[in-house]
CSV table of C-alpha atoms and ligand atoms in Angstrom, one decimal:
chain,number,residue,atom,x,y,z
A,1,MET,CA,3.0,-41.1,26.9
A,2,MET,CA,3.7,-41.2,23.2
A,3,PHE,CA,0.4,-39.1,22.9
A,4,ARG,CA,1.6,-36.6,25.5
A,5,ALA,CA,5.0,-36.1,24.0
A,6,PHE,CA,3.2,-35.5,20.6
A,7,PHE,CA,0.9,-33.0,22.4
A,8,LEU,CA,3.5,-31.1,24.0
A,9,PHE,CA,5.6,-30.8,20.8
A,10,ALA,CA,2.4,-29.7,18.7
A,11,PHE,CA,1.9,-27.0,21.6
A,12,LEU,CA,5.4,-25.8,21.5
A,13,LEU,CA,5.3,-25.6,17.6
A,14,SER,CA,2.1,-23.7,17.7
A,15,THR,CA,3.4,-21.2,20.3
A,16,THR,CA,6.7,-20.8,18.8
A,17,SER,CA,5.2,-19.7,15.5
A,18,HIS,CA,2.7,-17.7,17.2
A,19,VAL,CA,5.5,-15.7,19.1
A,20,SER,CA,7.7,-15.2,16.3
A,21,ALA,CA,4.6,-13.6,14.5
A,22,ILE,CA,4.4,-11.0,17.2
A,23,ASP,CA,8.0,-10.7,17.7
A,24,PHE,CA,8.1,-7.8,15.1
A,25,CYS,CA,6.5,-6.2,12.3
A,26,VAL,CA,9.2,-5.5,9.7
A,27,ALA,CA,8.0,-2.8,7.2
A,28,ASP,CA,6.3,-3.7,4.0
A,29,LEU,CA,7.9,-0.7,2.3
A,30,LYS,CA,6.2,-1.0,-0.8
A,31,ALA,CA,2.7,-1.2,0.7
A,32,GLY,CA,2.8,2.6,1.7
A,33,GLU,CA,2.9,3.9,5.4
A,34,THR,CA,-0.4,4.3,7.6
A,35,PRO,CA,-0.7,6.4,10.7
A,36,ALA,CA,0.1,3.3,12.6
A,37,GLY,CA,3.4,2.7,10.8
A,38,TYR,CA,3.9,0.6,7.9
A,39,PRO,CA,2.0,-3.0,7.3
A,40,CYS,CA,4.1,-5.9,8.3
A,41,LYS,CA,5.8,-8.0,5.6
A,42,ALA,CA,4.6,-11.8,5.6
A,43,PRO,CA,6.8,-13.4,8.3
A,44,THR,CA,7.9,-16.2,6.0
A,45,THR,CA,9.6,-13.4,3.5
A,46,VAL,CA,11.5,-11.6,6.6
A,47,LYS,CA,15.2,-11.9,6.3
A,48,VAL,CA,18.3,-11.2,8.6
A,49,ASP,CA,19.2,-8.4,6.5
A,50,ASP,CA,15.8,-6.7,7.4
A,51,PHE,CA,17.4,-6.3,10.8
A,52,VAL,CA,20.9,-5.2,9.7
A,53,PHE,CA,21.6,-1.7,8.3
A,54,SER,CA,24.9,-1.6,6.2
A,55,LYS,CA,25.1,2.0,5.3
A,56,TYR,CA,25.8,3.5,8.8
A,57,LEU,CA,29.0,5.4,7.5
A,58,PRO,CA,30.1,9.2,7.2
A,59,GLY,CA,28.3,10.9,4.4
A,60,LYS,CA,29.2,14.1,2.6
A,61,ASN,CA,29.6,17.2,4.5
A,62,ASN,CA,26.6,19.7,4.3
A,63,ILE,CA,27.0,23.7,4.6
A,64,PHE,CA,27.3,23.4,8.4
A,65,ASN,CA,30.4,21.1,8.0
A,66,PHE,CA,29.3,17.9,9.4
A,67,SER,CA,27.7,14.7,7.8
A,68,PHE,CA,24.6,13.1,8.8
A,69,THR,CA,23.6,9.5,8.1
A,70,ARG,CA,20.2,8.2,9.5
A,71,ALA,CA,19.2,4.8,10.1
A,72,ILE,CA,15.3,5.4,9.9
A,73,VAL,CA,12.4,3.0,9.1
A,74,ASP,CA,12.4,3.9,5.4
A,75,ASP,CA,15.7,2.3,5.0
A,76,PHE,CA,15.8,0.2,7.9
A,77,PRO,CA,12.4,-1.8,7.9
A,78,ALA,CA,12.9,-3.8,11.1
A,79,LEU,CA,12.7,-0.5,12.9
A,80,ASN,CA,8.9,-0.5,12.1
A,81,GLY,CA,6.8,-0.1,15.2
A,82,LEU,CA,9.7,0.0,17.7
A,83,HIS,CA,9.7,3.7,18.1
A,84,LEU,CA,13.4,4.1,17.7
A,85,SER,CA,15.9,5.2,15.2
A,86,MET,CA,19.5,6.1,15.0
A,87,ALA,CA,22.0,8.5,13.3
A,88,ARG,CA,25.7,9.2,13.2
A,89,PHE,CA,27.0,12.5,12.8
A,90,ASP,CA,30.6,13.3,11.9
A,91,ILE,CA,31.6,16.7,12.2
A,92,GLU,CA,34.8,18.7,11.1
A,93,GLU,CA,37.1,20.7,13.4
A,94,GLY,CA,34.9,23.8,14.3
A,95,GLY,CA,32.0,22.4,12.6
A,96,ILE,CA,28.6,23.0,14.1
A,97,VAL,CA,25.3,21.3,14.4
A,98,PRO,CA,23.0,24.4,14.5
A,99,MET,CA,20.1,25.3,16.7
A,100,HIS,CA,17.4,22.7,15.9
A,101,THR,CA,14.5,20.9,17.3
A,102,HIS,CA,12.6,17.3,16.8
A,103,ALA,CA,9.2,18.0,17.7
A,104,ASP,CA,8.2,14.3,18.1
A,105,ALA,CA,11.7,12.7,19.4
A,106,THR,CA,13.8,12.7,22.5
A,107,GLU,CA,17.4,12.3,21.7
A,108,VAL,CA,20.2,10.7,23.3
A,109,ILE,CA,23.8,11.7,22.1
A,110,VAL,CA,26.6,9.2,22.5
A,111,VAL,CA,30.0,10.6,22.0
A,112,SER,CA,32.5,8.2,19.9
A,113,HIS,CA,35.2,10.6,19.3
A,114,GLY,CA,36.2,14.0,20.0
A,115,ASN,CA,35.2,16.7,22.3
A,116,LEU,CA,31.7,18.3,21.7
A,117,THR,CA,29.8,21.2,23.4
A,118,ALA,CA,26.2,20.3,23.4
A,119,GLY,CA,23.3,21.9,24.7
A,120,PHE,CA,19.5,22.5,24.8
A,121,ILE,CA,17.2,25.3,25.9
A,122,SER,CA,14.3,24.5,28.1
A,123,SER,CA,11.0,25.9,27.6
A,124,ASP,CA,11.5,28.4,30.4
A,125,ASN,CA,14.6,29.6,28.3
A,126,THR,CA,17.2,28.1,30.8
A,127,PRO,CA,20.3,26.9,28.9
A,128,PHE,CA,21.8,23.5,29.7
A,129,VAL,CA,25.2,23.3,28.0
A,130,LYS,CA,28.3,20.9,28.7
A,131,THR,CA,31.2,19.9,26.9
A,132,ILE,CA,31.3,16.2,26.4
A,133,SER,CA,33.5,13.6,25.1
A,134,GLU,CA,33.8,9.7,24.8
A,135,GLY,CA,32.1,8.0,27.7
A,136,ASN,CA,29.5,10.6,27.8
A,137,ILE,CA,25.9,10.4,27.1
A,138,PHE,CA,23.5,13.7,26.8
A,139,VAL,CA,19.7,13.4,26.7
A,140,ILE,CA,17.7,16.1,24.8
A,141,PRO,CA,14.3,16.1,26.0
A,142,LYS,CA,11.8,15.9,23.4
A,143,GLY,CA,10.9,19.1,21.3
A,144,LEU,CA,13.5,21.5,22.8
A,145,LEU,CA,15.9,23.4,20.9
A,146,HIS,CA,19.4,22.1,20.9
A,147,PHE,CA,23.0,22.5,19.3
A,148,VAL,CA,26.3,20.6,19.3
A,149,LEU,CA,29.8,22.3,18.3
A,150,ASN,CA,33.2,20.5,17.6
A,151,VAL,CA,35.2,22.1,20.2
A,152,GLY,CA,38.1,19.9,20.1
A,153,LYS,CA,41.0,19.0,17.7
A,154,GLY,CA,40.1,17.2,14.4
A,155,LYS,CA,36.8,15.6,13.4
A,156,ALA,CA,34.5,14.5,16.1
A,157,SER,CA,31.9,11.6,15.9
A,158,ALA,CA,28.7,10.9,17.7
A,159,ASN,CA,25.7,8.5,17.4
A,160,VAL,CA,22.4,9.8,18.3
A,161,ILE,CA,19.2,7.6,19.0
A,162,PHE,CA,15.8,8.9,19.0
A,163,ASP,CA,12.5,7.5,20.3
A,164,SER,CA,10.7,7.7,16.8
A,165,VAL,CA,11.3,5.7,13.6
A,166,ARG,CA,11.6,8.9,11.7
A,167,PRO,CA,12.1,12.0,13.8
A,168,SER,CA,11.3,15.4,12.4
A,169,VAL,CA,14.0,17.9,12.1
A,170,GLN,CA,13.7,21.7,12.1
A,171,LEU,CA,16.7,23.9,11.8
A,172,PHE,CA,16.2,27.3,13.3
A,173,ASN,CA,18.5,28.9,10.4
A,174,LEU,CA,16.6,27.5,7.7
A,175,ALA,CA,13.2,28.2,9.1
A,176,LEU,CA,14.3,31.7,9.4
A,177,PHE,CA,16.6,32.6,6.6
A,178,GLY,CA,16.2,29.5,4.3
A,179,ASN,CA,13.0,30.3,2.6
A,180,ASN,CA,11.1,33.0,1.1
A,181,LEU,CA,9.5,34.4,4.3
A,182,ASP,CA,9.3,38.0,3.7
A,183,SER,CA,12.4,40.0,5.0
A,184,ALA,CA,10.5,42.4,6.6
A,185,ILE,CA,8.6,39.8,8.7
A,186,VAL,CA,12.0,38.3,9.4
A,187,GLU,CA,13.3,41.7,10.5
A,188,LYS,CA,10.4,42.5,12.7
A,189,THR,CA,10.0,39.1,14.6
A,190,THR,CA,14.0,38.7,15.0
A,191,PHE,CA,15.0,42.3,15.8
A,192,LEU,CA,17.8,42.0,13.2
A,193,ASP,CA,18.8,44.9,10.7
A,194,PRO,CA,17.8,44.6,7.3
A,195,ALA,CA,21.4,44.0,6.3
A,196,GLN,CA,21.9,41.3,8.5
A,197,VAL,CA,18.6,39.6,7.2
A,198,LYS,CA,19.9,40.0,3.8
A,199,LYS,CA,23.4,38.5,4.8
A,200,LEU,CA,21.7,35.5,6.2
A,201,LYS,CA,19.4,34.8,3.6
A,202,GLY,CA,22.0,34.9,1.3
A,203,ARG,CA,24.1,32.3,3.3
A,204,PHE,CA,21.1,29.8,3.9
A,205,LYS,CA,19.8,30.3,0.2
A,206,GLY,CA,16.6,32.0,1.2
A,207,SER,CA,14.7,34.7,-0.9
A,208,GLY,CA,12.0,37.5,-0.1
B,1,LIG,C1,34.9,22.8,7.0
B,1,LIG,O1,35.8,22.1,7.2
B,1,LIG,C2,36.9,22.2,6.7
B,1,LIG,C3,38.1,21.1,7.5
B,1,LIG,O2,38.3,21.3,8.6
B,1,LIG,C4,37.7,23.5,6.8
B,1,LIG,O3,38.8,23.6,6.0
B,1,LIG,C5,36.4,24.6,6.2
B,1,LIG,O4,37.1,25.9,6.5
B,1,LIG,C6,35.3,24.5,6.9
B,1,LIG,N1,34.4,25.0,6.4
B,1,LIG,C7,33.4,26.1,7.1
B,1,LIG,C8,32.1,26.7,6.1
B,1,LIG,O5,33.5,26.1,8.2
B,2,LIG,C1,39.5,16.9,24.5
B,2,LIG,O1,39.8,17.3,25.8
B,2,LIG,C2,40.6,16.8,26.5
B,2,LIG,C3,40.4,17.4,27.9
B,2,LIG,O2,40.8,18.9,27.7
B,2,LIG,C4,42.0,16.7,25.8
B,2,LIG,O3,42.9,16.0,26.6
B,2,LIG,C5,41.8,16.1,24.4
B,2,LIG,O4,43.1,16.2,23.8
B,2,LIG,C6,40.6,16.7,23.6
B,2,LIG,N1,40.6,15.9,22.4
B,2,LIG,C7,40.2,16.4,21.3
B,2,LIG,C8,40.1,15.5,20.1
B,2,LIG,O5,40.3,17.6,21.1
């Protein structure tokens, strides 16, 4: 009986430590990333703070009048291998999150405050647009152009969840007007007048 109890205890102990070793792979951020993510920290060095992100607060407004705070694997090592990250955006009255894509991630928008008009354009160029407020969740399928406008009174806030530990972001305005792409090419490919291209290059700090 004694022996059986000891055996059971030893078995539980071994399975417990085995299970905790595969419960998570907290990133060893100093080790450098591989295509499969970061290597795991030694389980004995993992702390509860690896699972808690403490800087999830509004940041500084950007040129589009919103602030964007990301909780991604590089600052939140517990996300390593979980195919998931989060961000909040806080957007001034009249502010916009301009047309952009995340080539590698689906996005879920959860409104926490205010009235936002959000939308995406499907790959057959159909717009899907809706004004959403607290209580609404909007899914933006992976890779599609999308945008958000604060159409309500005062500031609005939302949380966004991505199925990637660090989604890529490409903003349409910056891709076209925020770099040194030859203005003649921008004019030809967008059908905009030279004066409009010049104005937009000025606005988004592009050259060329
Ligand atoms: C940004 O928002 C502030 C506060 O609502 C407003 O005064 C300012 O005009 C806005 N700026 C732009 C560029 O929209
Ligand atoms: C959002 O829209 C609703 C319905 O039109 C309105 O009652 C509410 O005051 C609006 N809230 C804000 C923050 O604009």
